[in-house]
Amino acid sequence: MPGRWKERFLTQSIRTKLFVAAIACVLLPTAITLLAYNALTQEAVKRQAMSNAQDSLQLASGSVASLFKSMLNIANYIQVNSDMNAYFKIVNAGTAAESNRYEAFMQENNILEQLESLTVIGDKSYVTVLLTNGKTFTNYSRGEYNPAGLTQEQWFGELGKLKGFQSYWVKTEPTVFSMEKLDNPYQISVVRTLRLENADIYGYIVVTVMENQVNGIFDRLTAGQEVMLIDEDGRILSHKDSSQIGTALEYPIRGTGASASTSIVKAKDGRYLVAEQPIPFNGWRLVSVQPYKQATVNISSIFSRVFVFQLASFFVFLLLLIALLRAFTKPLVRLGKVSAAVQRGSLSVRSGIRGRDEIGRLGFLFDQMLDRINGMLAEVRETQARKRKAELRMLQAQINPHFLFNVLNSIRMKAMRGGDPESAQMIGSLSKLLRMTITGEKDEISLHEEIGLVANYVELMNLRQKEEAQLRLEIAAEAFLIRVPRFFLQPVVENALIHGLCQSKGTIAVRAVVLPDGDVELTVEDDGNGMDGEKLARVNKSIRFHAAEALYREEERGRFSGIGLPNVAERMKMVFGDRFRMDVQSEPGKGTKVTMRIPRKEDDDVQRNAG
């Protein structure tokens, strides 16, 4: 019998299967949830209330710990500050009065300013440095409190037991500062010792805050809870009701050491939720007390409303589910019919399914895929036609440059036969430059080829001008094979000829050396007129902040001159990245030197190793 029902279910349509599966997946979990809900609600309410109390107390604990840590940080700063300790030792030894009085006054004033700056930001703290000879340094007026009275406190005798960076936490005691007594009746302090190299105590550091700073944290972060700070003996150190300070906590403490705990305690007037959090540094603990009913009233109300809402929404959602499943499965049927038509070879059919859900996106993407297939087929046909035309134009374009070079070579040979070697040389150099300009099959060439182009260019320029410029090359052999952009060096040499030598005689030196890290340092130096400081700064600035639009305008001119140093720097940075560096140095009457640092590329390493 079960096998028969299974067979009938498997033969049903996808719509029927979805109906049965959806109803089963909704009905069974909902029934189990409603049955187990009441059994789990009370325990969940208890755990949530305990978690809320612990979270709230943990937040307050972090703030209180931060306050105490700031007190320790002040004491740490004074204890490890070598300058302050050196001065304290001098004062305690009684040798400070023997030095210059003005200098002693300035040193003491500097110490007081440092103590004052320690409490400028953050919670207000009273800092006292008490030396064993009775000398004191404070960040408050002695009219508020005479720090010599610290030696009369009961806890003062315990300080001799401290070692190194150990601290003594003074429990809540009446405020001694006259300006604070009215608004802040209690204070909390931490004490550190200052010791000589032989471990003898020569002073004490006392950092004090008002107890109201602690219970103020309770009011801000633990609304609805009675929070207090207690010591290791269970006595209250801080409470919003100052009359309870010093009294014993009436609830038992279960947490020990660094552990936190939350418990429900029974009392005469009902049950209370008690949470505890340890405070680092001093072994004290934060305790929050709240009536259990008050802690759980909101959570219990939420659980009750959720139960009623679940029961009502189940029936509503069941009806909606049936209607939605019918609407959801209708586009699937349509999409299946369109897929069958595409399988038969009809690429013009479209599903027309649209929507923001997965089925709507699937229908839209399916139709878009068919559109792209049709477009790609048309694009392939058009690309093939354009490819045939481009191949024809490329063959035609190759004829013109070769024809031009052949004509120039013919003219050069005719000039040589006619006894005019100077014209023949000029035509030969021009032919080489034009060939390198027109034939653009290589974006990068070796430095050796680039140097040859520069030599041809200088030779051609010497034929144009009255006085010849001398080109001196000092290129390291290992630098010849590095790959560089075409015509990157020609604009630099052109600037040296036109602006440096002013198209008159002189020397242009091109040097290249390989640095220890593999980079190549290339310099172009002339002995021409040079530049003044203002113009030099303008040139270096244009190299660093060259605009891409200006580069485009210069390239549109399509000529050798006018490209300039900024465009050379821009081209080199596009090839080598930000590691490329260019710098111009010049002095009036002493010439100009352009230095370029060309980073090493992996292709250069391969060629260098192969060489």
Coordinates of C-alpha atoms in Angstrom, one line a residue:
M1 CA 0.0 0.0 0.0
P2 CA 2.8 2.6 0.8
G3 CA 4.5 1.7 -2.5
R4 CA 1.3 2.3 -4.4
W5 CA 0.9 5.8 -2.9
K6 CA 4.5 6.6 -3.6
E7 CA 4.1 5.5 -7.3
R8 CA 1.0 7.7 -7.7
F9 CA 2.8 10.7 -6.1
L10 CA 5.8 10.4 -8.4
T11 CA 3.6 10.3 -11.5
Q12 CA 1.8 13.6 -10.6
S13 CA 2.6 16.9 -12.2
I14 CA 5.2 19.3 -10.7
R15 CA 2.3 21.5 -9.5
T16 CA 0.7 18.7 -7.5
K17 CA 4.1 17.7 -6.0
L18 CA 4.7 21.3 -4.9
F19 CA 1.3 21.5 -3.2
V20 CA 1.8 18.3 -1.2
A21 CA 5.4 19.1 -0.3
A22 CA 4.6 22.7 0.8
I23 CA 1.6 21.8 2.9
A24 CA 3.6 19.0 4.6
C25 CA 6.6 21.2 5.2
V26 CA 4.4 23.9 6.8
L27 CA 1.9 21.8 8.7
L28 CA 4.2 19.3 10.4
P29 CA 6.8 21.8 11.7
T30 CA 4.1 24.2 12.9
A31 CA 2.2 21.5 14.8
I32 CA 5.4 20.3 16.5
T33 CA 6.4 23.9 17.2
L34 CA 3.1 24.7 18.9
L35 CA 3.2 21.6 21.0
A36 CA 6.7 22.2 22.2
Y37 CA 6.2 26.0 22.6
N38 CA 4.7 26.1 26.1
A39 CA 7.3 23.6 27.4
L40 CA 10.2 25.7 26.2
T41 CA 8.8 29.2 26.8
Q42 CA 9.6 29.5 30.5
E43 CA 13.1 28.2 30.2
A44 CA 13.7 30.5 27.2
V45 CA 12.4 33.5 29.2
K46 CA 14.7 32.7 32.1
R47 CA 17.7 32.3 29.9
Q48 CA 16.9 35.5 28.0
A49 CA 16.4 37.5 31.2
M50 CA 19.7 36.2 32.6
S51 CA 21.5 37.0 29.3
N52 CA 20.0 40.5 29.2
A53 CA 21.1 41.2 32.7
Q54 CA 24.6 39.8 32.1
D55 CA 25.0 41.8 28.8
S56 CA 23.9 45.0 30.5
L57 CA 26.2 44.4 33.4
Q58 CA 29.1 43.5 31.1
L59 CA 28.7 46.8 29.4
A60 CA 28.9 48.7 32.7
S61 CA 31.8 46.5 33.8
G62 CA 33.7 47.5 30.7
S63 CA 33.2 51.2 31.4
V64 CA 34.2 50.8 35.1
A65 CA 37.2 48.8 34.1
S66 CA 38.1 51.5 31.6
L67 CA 37.9 54.1 34.3
F68 CA 40.1 52.1 36.6
K69 CA 42.5 51.4 33.8
S70 CA 42.9 55.1 33.1
M71 CA 43.9 55.6 36.7
L72 CA 46.5 52.8 36.3
N73 CA 47.7 54.4 33.1
I74 CA 48.4 57.7 34.9
A75 CA 50.3 55.9 37.6
N76 CA 52.2 53.8 35.0
Y77 CA 53.2 56.9 33.1
I78 CA 54.7 58.6 36.2
Q79 CA 56.3 55.4 37.4
V80 CA 58.2 54.7 34.1
N81 CA 58.9 58.3 33.0
S82 CA 62.7 58.5 33.3
D83 CA 62.8 62.3 33.3
M84 CA 60.2 62.7 36.0
N85 CA 61.8 59.9 38.1
A86 CA 65.2 61.5 37.8
Y87 CA 63.9 64.8 39.0
F88 CA 62.0 63.2 41.9
K89 CA 65.2 61.5 43.0
I90 CA 67.1 64.7 43.0
V91 CA 64.4 66.5 45.0
N92 CA 64.1 63.7 47.5
A93 CA 67.9 63.6 48.0
G94 CA 67.8 67.4 48.7
T95 CA 70.3 68.3 45.9
A96 CA 67.9 70.3 43.8
A97 CA 68.3 73.5 45.9
E98 CA 72.0 73.5 45.2
S99 CA 71.5 74.1 41.4
N100 CA 70.3 77.2 39.7
R101 CA 67.1 78.4 41.2
Y102 CA 65.5 79.4 37.9
E103 CA 66.4 76.1 36.4
A104 CA 64.9 74.3 39.5
F105 CA 61.8 76.4 39.2
M106 CA 61.4 75.6 35.5
Q107 CA 61.9 71.8 36.2
E108 CA 59.3 71.8 38.9
N109 CA 56.9 73.8 36.7
N110 CA 57.5 71.2 33.9
I111 CA 56.6 68.4 36.2
L112 CA 53.4 70.1 37.4
E113 CA 52.4 70.8 33.7
Q114 CA 52.9 67.1 32.9
L115 CA 50.7 66.1 35.9
E116 CA 48.1 68.5 34.8
S117 CA 48.1 67.2 31.2
L118 CA 47.5 63.7 32.3
T119 CA 43.9 64.5 33.2
V120 CA 43.0 67.1 30.6
I121 CA 41.2 64.5 28.5
G122 CA 38.9 61.9 30.1
D123 CA 37.5 61.5 33.6
K124 CA 38.6 64.0 36.2
S125 CA 41.4 62.5 38.4
Y126 CA 43.4 63.9 41.3
V127 CA 47.1 63.0 41.0
T128 CA 49.5 63.2 43.9
V129 CA 53.2 62.4 44.0
L130 CA 54.4 62.3 47.6
L131 CA 58.2 61.9 48.3
T132 CA 59.5 60.4 51.5
N133 CA 61.2 63.7 52.4
G134 CA 57.7 65.4 52.5
K135 CA 57.9 67.1 49.1
T136 CA 54.7 66.8 47.1
F137 CA 53.7 67.4 43.5
T138 CA 49.9 67.6 42.6
N139 CA 47.6 68.6 39.8
Y140 CA 45.3 70.4 42.3
S141 CA 45.6 73.3 44.7
R142 CA 46.9 72.6 48.2
G143 CA 44.0 74.7 49.3
E144 CA 41.7 71.8 48.5
Y145 CA 43.7 69.2 50.3
N146 CA 47.2 69.0 52.0
P147 CA 48.7 65.8 50.5
A148 CA 51.0 65.4 53.5
G149 CA 47.9 64.0 55.3
L150 CA 48.1 60.8 53.2
T151 CA 50.8 59.5 55.6
Q152 CA 48.1 59.4 58.3
E153 CA 45.7 57.1 56.4
Q154 CA 45.2 53.6 57.8
W155 CA 46.2 52.0 54.5
F156 CA 49.5 53.9 54.2
G157 CA 51.4 51.3 56.2
E158 CA 50.4 48.6 53.7
L159 CA 52.3 50.3 50.8
G160 CA 55.7 48.9 51.9
K161 CA 54.5 45.4 50.8
L162 CA 54.1 46.5 47.2
K163 CA 56.7 45.2 44.7
G164 CA 57.5 46.6 41.2
F165 CA 54.4 47.6 39.4
Q166 CA 52.0 46.3 42.0
S167 CA 49.1 48.6 42.9
Y168 CA 47.2 49.1 46.2
W169 CA 43.5 50.0 45.7
V170 CA 42.1 52.1 48.4
K171 CA 38.5 51.2 49.0
T172 CA 35.8 53.8 49.1
E173 CA 36.5 56.5 51.7
P174 CA 35.2 60.0 52.5
T175 CA 36.3 62.7 50.0
V176 CA 39.2 64.7 51.3
F177 CA 39.0 67.5 48.6
S178 CA 37.1 70.5 49.9
M179 CA 35.7 71.4 46.5
E180 CA 34.2 67.9 46.0
K181 CA 32.8 67.1 49.4
L182 CA 29.4 68.6 48.8
D183 CA 28.6 66.9 45.5
N184 CA 30.8 63.8 45.8
P185 CA 31.0 62.5 49.4
Y186 CA 33.2 59.5 48.6
Q187 CA 36.4 58.8 46.6
I188 CA 38.4 55.8 45.3
S189 CA 42.2 55.8 44.9
V190 CA 45.0 53.6 43.6
V191 CA 48.6 53.9 44.9
R192 CA 51.9 52.9 43.4
T193 CA 55.4 53.2 44.9
L194 CA 58.5 54.9 43.5
R195 CA 61.7 53.0 44.2
L196 CA 65.4 53.5 44.0
E197 CA 67.8 51.1 42.3
N198 CA 68.2 49.2 45.6
A199 CA 64.4 48.8 45.8
D200 CA 64.1 51.4 48.6
I201 CA 60.9 53.5 48.4
Y202 CA 61.5 57.2 47.8
G203 CA 58.0 58.2 46.9
Y204 CA 54.3 57.4 46.3
I205 CA 51.9 58.0 43.4
V206 CA 48.2 58.4 44.4
V207 CA 45.5 58.7 41.7
T208 CA 42.0 59.5 43.0
V209 CA 38.6 59.6 41.3
M210 CA 35.2 60.4 42.8
E211 CA 32.8 57.6 43.6
N212 CA 30.1 59.4 41.7
Q213 CA 32.0 58.7 38.5
V214 CA 31.5 55.0 39.1
N215 CA 27.8 55.1 40.0
G216 CA 27.2 57.5 37.2
I217 CA 28.1 54.7 34.8
F218 CA 25.4 52.5 36.4
D219 CA 22.7 55.1 35.8
R220 CA 23.7 55.5 32.1
L221 CA 24.1 51.8 31.2
T222 CA 21.9 49.7 33.5
A223 CA 18.4 51.2 33.5
G224 CA 15.9 49.3 35.7
Q225 CA 18.7 47.5 37.6
E226 CA 20.1 48.2 41.0
V227 CA 23.9 48.0 40.4
M228 CA 26.7 48.2 42.9
L229 CA 30.4 47.7 43.2
I230 CA 31.5 45.4 46.0
D231 CA 34.9 44.4 47.3
E232 CA 36.3 40.9 47.9
D233 CA 34.5 40.8 51.3
G234 CA 31.1 41.6 49.9
R235 CA 31.0 45.2 51.1
I236 CA 29.5 47.9 48.9
L237 CA 32.0 50.3 47.5
S238 CA 29.8 52.2 45.0
H239 CA 26.0 52.6 44.9
K240 CA 23.7 55.3 43.6
D241 CA 22.4 55.4 47.2
S242 CA 25.4 56.7 49.1
S243 CA 23.9 55.6 52.4
Q244 CA 24.6 52.0 51.4
I245 CA 28.3 52.4 50.8
G246 CA 30.2 50.4 53.4
T247 CA 27.4 48.1 54.2
A248 CA 27.4 44.3 53.4
L249 CA 25.5 43.0 50.4
E250 CA 22.5 41.1 51.5
Y251 CA 22.5 38.6 48.6
P252 CA 24.9 35.7 48.4
I253 CA 27.8 36.0 45.8
R254 CA 28.3 32.9 43.7
G255 CA 31.1 34.1 41.3
T256 CA 34.7 33.7 42.3
G257 CA 37.9 35.1 40.9
A258 CA 37.6 36.1 37.2
S259 CA 34.3 34.3 36.6
A260 CA 31.0 35.9 36.0
S261 CA 27.7 34.4 37.1
T262 CA 23.9 35.0 36.9
S263 CA 21.5 33.4 39.4
I264 CA 17.9 33.7 40.7
V265 CA 17.8 34.3 44.4
K266 CA 14.8 33.9 46.6
A267 CA 14.1 36.6 49.2
K268 CA 11.2 37.4 51.6
D269 CA 9.5 39.7 49.0
G270 CA 10.0 37.4 46.0
R271 CA 12.7 36.3 43.6
Y272 CA 15.5 38.4 42.3
L273 CA 17.8 38.1 39.3
V274 CA 21.4 38.7 40.5
A275 CA 24.2 39.1 38.0
E276 CA 27.9 39.4 38.7
Q277 CA 30.9 40.6 36.7
P278 CA 34.5 40.7 37.9
I279 CA 36.6 43.9 37.6
P280 CA 40.2 43.4 36.5
F281 CA 43.1 44.9 38.4
N282 CA 41.7 44.8 42.0
G283 CA 39.5 41.7 42.6
W284 CA 36.3 43.8 43.0
R285 CA 33.0 42.8 41.4
L286 CA 30.0 44.5 39.9
V287 CA 26.6 43.1 41.1
S288 CA 23.2 43.9 39.6
V289 CA 19.9 43.1 41.4
Q290 CA 16.5 43.2 39.7
P291 CA 13.1 41.7 40.6
Y292 CA 12.6 38.6 38.4
K293 CA 9.1 39.5 37.4
Q294 CA 10.3 42.9 36.2
A295 CA 13.2 41.4 34.3
T296 CA 10.9 38.9 32.5
V297 CA 7.6 40.8 32.0
N298 CA 8.5 42.2 28.6
I299 CA 9.9 38.9 27.4
S300 CA 6.9 36.9 28.6
S301 CA 4.6 39.3 26.9
I302 CA 6.5 38.9 23.6
F303 CA 6.3 35.1 23.8
S304 CA 2.6 35.2 24.4
R305 CA 1.9 37.5 21.5
V306 CA 4.1 35.3 19.2
F307 CA 2.2 32.2 20.1
V308 CA -1.2 33.8 19.2
F309 CA 0.3 35.3 16.0
Q310 CA 1.7 31.9 15.0
L311 CA -1.6 30.1 15.4
A312 CA -3.5 32.7 13.4
S313 CA -0.9 33.2 10.7
F314 CA -0.7 29.5 10.0
F315 CA -4.2 29.3 8.6
V316 CA -3.8 32.5 6.6
F317 CA -0.5 31.5 5.2
L318 CA -1.8 28.1 4.2
L319 CA -4.4 29.6 2.0
L320 CA -2.0 32.1 0.5
L321 CA 0.5 29.3 -0.1
I322 CA -2.0 27.4 -2.3
A323 CA -2.8 30.5 -4.3
L324 CA 0.8 31.5 -4.7
L325 CA 2.0 28.0 -5.8
R326 CA -0.6 28.1 -8.6
A327 CA 0.7 31.5 -9.7
F328 CA 4.3 30.5 -9.5
T329 CA 4.0 27.3 -11.5
K330 CA 2.2 29.0 -14.4
P331 CA 5.3 30.7 -15.8
L332 CA 7.2 27.4 -15.6
V333 CA 4.7 25.8 -17.9
R334 CA 5.1 28.7 -20.4
L335 CA 8.9 28.5 -20.2
G336 CA 8.9 24.8 -20.9
K337 CA 6.9 25.3 -24.1
V338 CA 9.2 28.0 -25.3
S339 CA 12.3 25.8 -24.6
A340 CA 10.8 23.0 -26.7
A341 CA 10.2 25.4 -29.6
V342 CA 13.9 26.6 -29.4
Q343 CA 15.0 23.0 -29.4
R344 CA 13.2 22.5 -32.7
G345 CA 15.3 25.4 -34.2
S346 CA 12.9 28.4 -33.9
L347 CA 15.0 31.3 -32.6
S348 CA 12.3 33.9 -33.1
V349 CA 10.1 32.7 -30.3
R350 CA 10.1 34.5 -26.9
S351 CA 8.6 33.5 -23.5
G352 CA 7.5 37.0 -22.5
I353 CA 7.9 36.1 -18.8
R354 CA 8.9 39.1 -16.6
G355 CA 9.1 39.7 -12.9
R356 CA 11.4 40.4 -10.0
D357 CA 11.6 36.8 -8.7
E358 CA 13.8 34.0 -9.9
I359 CA 11.3 32.8 -12.5
G360 CA 10.9 36.3 -13.9
R361 CA 14.6 36.8 -14.2
L362 CA 15.0 33.4 -15.7
G363 CA 12.4 34.2 -18.4
F364 CA 14.0 37.6 -19.1
L365 CA 17.5 36.1 -19.3
F366 CA 16.3 33.3 -21.5
D367 CA 14.7 35.9 -23.9
Q368 CA 17.9 38.0 -23.7
M369 CA 20.0 35.0 -24.5
L370 CA 18.0 34.3 -27.7
D371 CA 18.4 38.0 -28.7
R372 CA 22.1 37.8 -28.1
I373 CA 22.4 34.6 -30.1
N374 CA 20.6 36.3 -33.1
G375 CA 22.8 39.4 -32.6
M376 CA 26.0 37.4 -32.5
L377 CA 25.1 35.6 -35.6
A378 CA 24.6 38.9 -37.4
E379 CA 27.8 40.3 -35.9
V380 CA 29.8 37.3 -37.1
R381 CA 28.6 37.8 -40.6
E382 CA 29.4 41.5 -40.5
T383 CA 32.8 40.9 -38.9
Q384 CA 33.8 38.5 -41.6
A385 CA 32.9 41.2 -44.2
R386 CA 34.8 43.9 -42.4
K387 CA 37.8 41.6 -41.9
R388 CA 38.0 41.0 -45.7
K389 CA 37.9 44.8 -46.3
A390 CA 40.5 45.5 -43.6
E391 CA 42.9 43.0 -45.1
L392 CA 42.6 44.6 -48.4
R393 CA 43.2 48.1 -46.9
M394 CA 46.2 46.8 -45.0
L395 CA 47.8 45.5 -48.2
Q396 CA 47.2 48.8 -49.9
A397 CA 48.6 50.7 -46.9
Q398 CA 51.8 48.7 -46.9
I399 CA 52.5 49.7 -50.5
N400 CA 52.6 53.4 -49.8
P401 CA 55.4 53.5 -47.1
H402 CA 57.6 51.1 -49.1
F403 CA 57.1 53.1 -52.2
L404 CA 58.2 56.3 -50.2
F405 CA 61.3 54.6 -48.8
N406 CA 62.3 53.3 -52.2
V407 CA 61.9 56.8 -53.7
L408 CA 64.0 58.3 -50.9
N409 CA 66.7 55.7 -51.4
S410 CA 66.7 56.4 -55.2
I411 CA 67.1 60.1 -54.5
R412 CA 70.0 59.4 -52.0
M413 CA 71.8 57.2 -54.6
K414 CA 71.4 59.9 -57.3
A415 CA 72.8 62.6 -54.9
M416 CA 75.8 60.4 -54.2
R417 CA 76.4 59.7 -57.9
G418 CA 76.0 63.5 -58.5
G419 CA 78.8 64.2 -56.0
D420 CA 76.6 65.6 -53.2
P421 CA 77.4 63.3 -50.2
E422 CA 76.0 65.8 -47.7
S423 CA 72.5 65.7 -49.3
A424 CA 72.7 61.9 -49.6
Q425 CA 73.6 61.6 -45.9
M426 CA 70.7 63.9 -45.0
I427 CA 68.2 61.9 -47.1
G428 CA 69.5 58.6 -45.6
S429 CA 69.0 59.9 -42.0
L430 CA 65.6 61.2 -42.9
S431 CA 64.7 57.8 -44.5
K432 CA 65.6 55.9 -41.3
L433 CA 63.6 58.3 -39.1
L434 CA 60.6 58.1 -41.3
R435 CA 60.7 54.3 -41.5
M436 CA 60.7 54.1 -37.7
T437 CA 57.8 56.6 -37.5
I438 CA 55.6 55.1 -40.1
T439 CA 56.1 51.4 -39.4
G440 CA 54.4 50.9 -36.0
E441 CA 54.5 47.2 -35.7
K442 CA 56.8 47.4 -32.6
D443 CA 55.8 49.6 -29.6
E444 CA 59.0 48.9 -27.8
I445 CA 62.6 48.6 -29.1
S446 CA 66.0 48.0 -27.6
L447 CA 68.0 50.9 -26.1
H448 CA 70.6 50.1 -28.8
E449 CA 68.1 50.9 -31.5
E450 CA 66.9 54.0 -29.7
I451 CA 70.4 55.3 -29.5
G452 CA 70.9 54.7 -33.2
L453 CA 67.7 56.8 -33.9
V454 CA 69.0 59.6 -31.7
A455 CA 72.4 59.5 -33.5
N456 CA 70.6 59.8 -36.9
Y457 CA 68.4 62.6 -35.6
V458 CA 71.5 64.6 -34.3
E459 CA 73.2 64.0 -37.6
L460 CA 70.2 65.3 -39.5
M461 CA 69.9 68.3 -37.3
N462 CA 73.7 69.1 -37.7
L463 CA 73.1 69.3 -41.5
R464 CA 70.3 71.8 -40.9
Q465 CA 72.1 74.2 -38.6
K466 CA 75.3 76.3 -39.1
E467 CA 77.3 74.8 -36.2
E468 CA 77.5 71.1 -35.4
A469 CA 76.6 69.7 -32.1
Q470 CA 78.7 66.8 -30.8
L471 CA 76.9 63.7 -29.5
R472 CA 78.9 61.7 -26.9
L473 CA 77.6 58.3 -26.0
E474 CA 78.7 56.4 -22.8
I475 CA 76.4 53.4 -22.6
A476 CA 77.1 50.4 -20.5
A477 CA 77.1 47.2 -22.5
E478 CA 74.6 45.4 -20.3
A479 CA 72.1 48.3 -20.8
F480 CA 71.9 48.1 -24.6
L481 CA 69.3 45.3 -24.6
I482 CA 66.7 46.8 -22.3
R483 CA 63.3 47.3 -23.9
V484 CA 62.1 51.0 -24.1
P485 CA 59.3 52.8 -25.9
R486 CA 60.1 54.1 -29.3
F487 CA 61.3 57.7 -29.6
F488 CA 61.3 58.3 -25.8
L489 CA 64.9 59.7 -26.0
Q490 CA 64.6 61.8 -29.1
P491 CA 62.4 64.6 -27.5
V492 CA 65.0 64.9 -24.6
V493 CA 67.9 65.3 -27.1
E494 CA 65.8 67.7 -29.1
N495 CA 65.2 69.9 -26.1
A496 CA 69.0 69.9 -25.5
L497 CA 69.7 70.9 -29.1
I498 CA 67.0 73.6 -29.4
H499 CA 66.6 75.0 -25.9
G500 CA 70.0 74.1 -24.3
L501 CA 72.5 74.7 -27.1
C502 CA 70.1 77.0 -29.1
Q503 CA 71.0 75.1 -32.3
S504 CA 74.7 76.1 -32.0
K505 CA 77.8 74.1 -31.3
G506 CA 78.2 72.2 -28.1
T507 CA 78.2 68.7 -26.5
I508 CA 75.3 66.5 -25.6
A509 CA 76.3 63.5 -23.5
V510 CA 74.1 60.4 -23.2
R511 CA 75.0 58.0 -20.5
A512 CA 73.5 54.8 -19.3
V513 CA 74.6 52.6 -16.3
V514 CA 73.0 49.6 -14.7
L515 CA 72.3 50.1 -11.0
P516 CA 72.9 47.3 -8.4
D517 CA 69.1 46.6 -8.2
G518 CA 69.0 46.1 -11.9
D519 CA 67.4 49.4 -12.8
V520 CA 69.0 51.6 -15.5
E521 CA 69.9 55.2 -14.9
L522 CA 69.9 57.2 -18.1
T523 CA 71.2 60.8 -18.3
V524 CA 71.1 63.4 -21.1
E525 CA 73.4 66.3 -20.3
D526 CA 74.3 69.4 -22.4
D527 CA 76.7 72.3 -21.8
G528 CA 74.3 74.9 -23.0
N529 CA 72.6 77.9 -21.5
G530 CA 70.8 76.2 -18.6
M531 CA 67.8 77.5 -16.8
D532 CA 67.1 79.7 -13.8
G533 CA 65.5 78.4 -10.6
E534 CA 61.9 79.5 -11.4
K535 CA 61.9 77.9 -14.9
L536 CA 63.5 74.7 -13.5
A537 CA 60.9 74.4 -10.8
R538 CA 58.2 74.9 -13.5
V539 CA 59.7 72.1 -15.7
N540 CA 60.0 69.6 -12.8
K541 CA 56.4 70.4 -11.7
S542 CA 55.1 69.8 -15.3
I543 CA 56.9 66.4 -15.3
R544 CA 55.3 65.3 -12.0
F545 CA 51.8 66.6 -12.8
H546 CA 51.5 66.2 -16.6
A547 CA 47.9 66.1 -17.8
A548 CA 46.7 63.4 -20.2
E549 CA 44.8 65.9 -22.3
A550 CA 48.0 67.9 -23.0
L551 CA 49.7 64.6 -24.0
Y552 CA 46.8 63.9 -26.5
R553 CA 47.1 67.4 -28.1
E554 CA 50.9 67.0 -28.5
E555 CA 50.5 63.5 -30.1
E556 CA 47.9 64.9 -32.5
R557 CA 50.5 67.2 -34.0
G558 CA 52.2 64.1 -35.4
R559 CA 55.8 65.6 -35.4
F560 CA 59.1 65.1 -33.7
S561 CA 59.3 68.5 -32.0
G562 CA 56.9 69.8 -29.4
I563 CA 56.4 66.5 -27.5
G564 CA 58.5 67.8 -24.6
L565 CA 59.7 66.3 -21.3
P566 CA 56.2 66.0 -19.7
N567 CA 55.0 63.8 -22.5
V568 CA 58.1 61.6 -22.2
A569 CA 57.5 61.2 -18.5
E570 CA 53.9 60.3 -19.1
R571 CA 54.7 57.7 -21.7
M572 CA 57.4 56.1 -19.5
K573 CA 55.0 56.0 -16.5
M574 CA 52.4 54.3 -18.7
V575 CA 54.9 51.6 -19.6
F576 CA 56.9 51.2 -16.4
G577 CA 54.4 52.5 -13.7
D578 CA 55.1 54.7 -10.8
R579 CA 58.6 53.3 -10.3
F580 CA 59.9 55.4 -13.2
R581 CA 61.5 58.6 -12.1
M582 CA 62.6 61.7 -14.1
D583 CA 64.4 64.7 -12.7
V584 CA 65.9 67.8 -14.3
Q585 CA 68.9 69.7 -12.9
S586 CA 70.2 72.9 -14.4
E587 CA 72.1 76.1 -13.6
P588 CA 72.3 79.3 -15.7
G589 CA 75.3 79.1 -18.0
K590 CA 76.3 75.6 -16.8
G591 CA 73.9 73.5 -18.9
T592 CA 71.1 71.1 -18.1
K593 CA 71.0 67.5 -17.0
V594 CA 68.0 65.2 -17.4
T595 CA 68.1 62.0 -15.3
M596 CA 65.8 59.1 -15.8
R597 CA 65.6 55.9 -13.7
I598 CA 64.1 53.1 -15.9
P599 CA 62.9 50.1 -13.8
R600 CA 64.0 46.6 -14.6
K601 CA 61.5 44.5 -16.5
E602 CA 61.3 40.7 -16.6
D603 CA 61.8 40.7 -20.4
D604 CA 65.0 42.7 -20.0
D605 CA 66.3 40.0 -17.5
V606 CA 65.6 37.2 -20.0
Q607 CA 67.4 39.0 -22.8
R608 CA 70.3 40.0 -20.5
N609 CA 70.7 36.3 -19.4
A610 CA 70.4 35.1 -23.0
G611 CA 73.0 37.6 -24.0

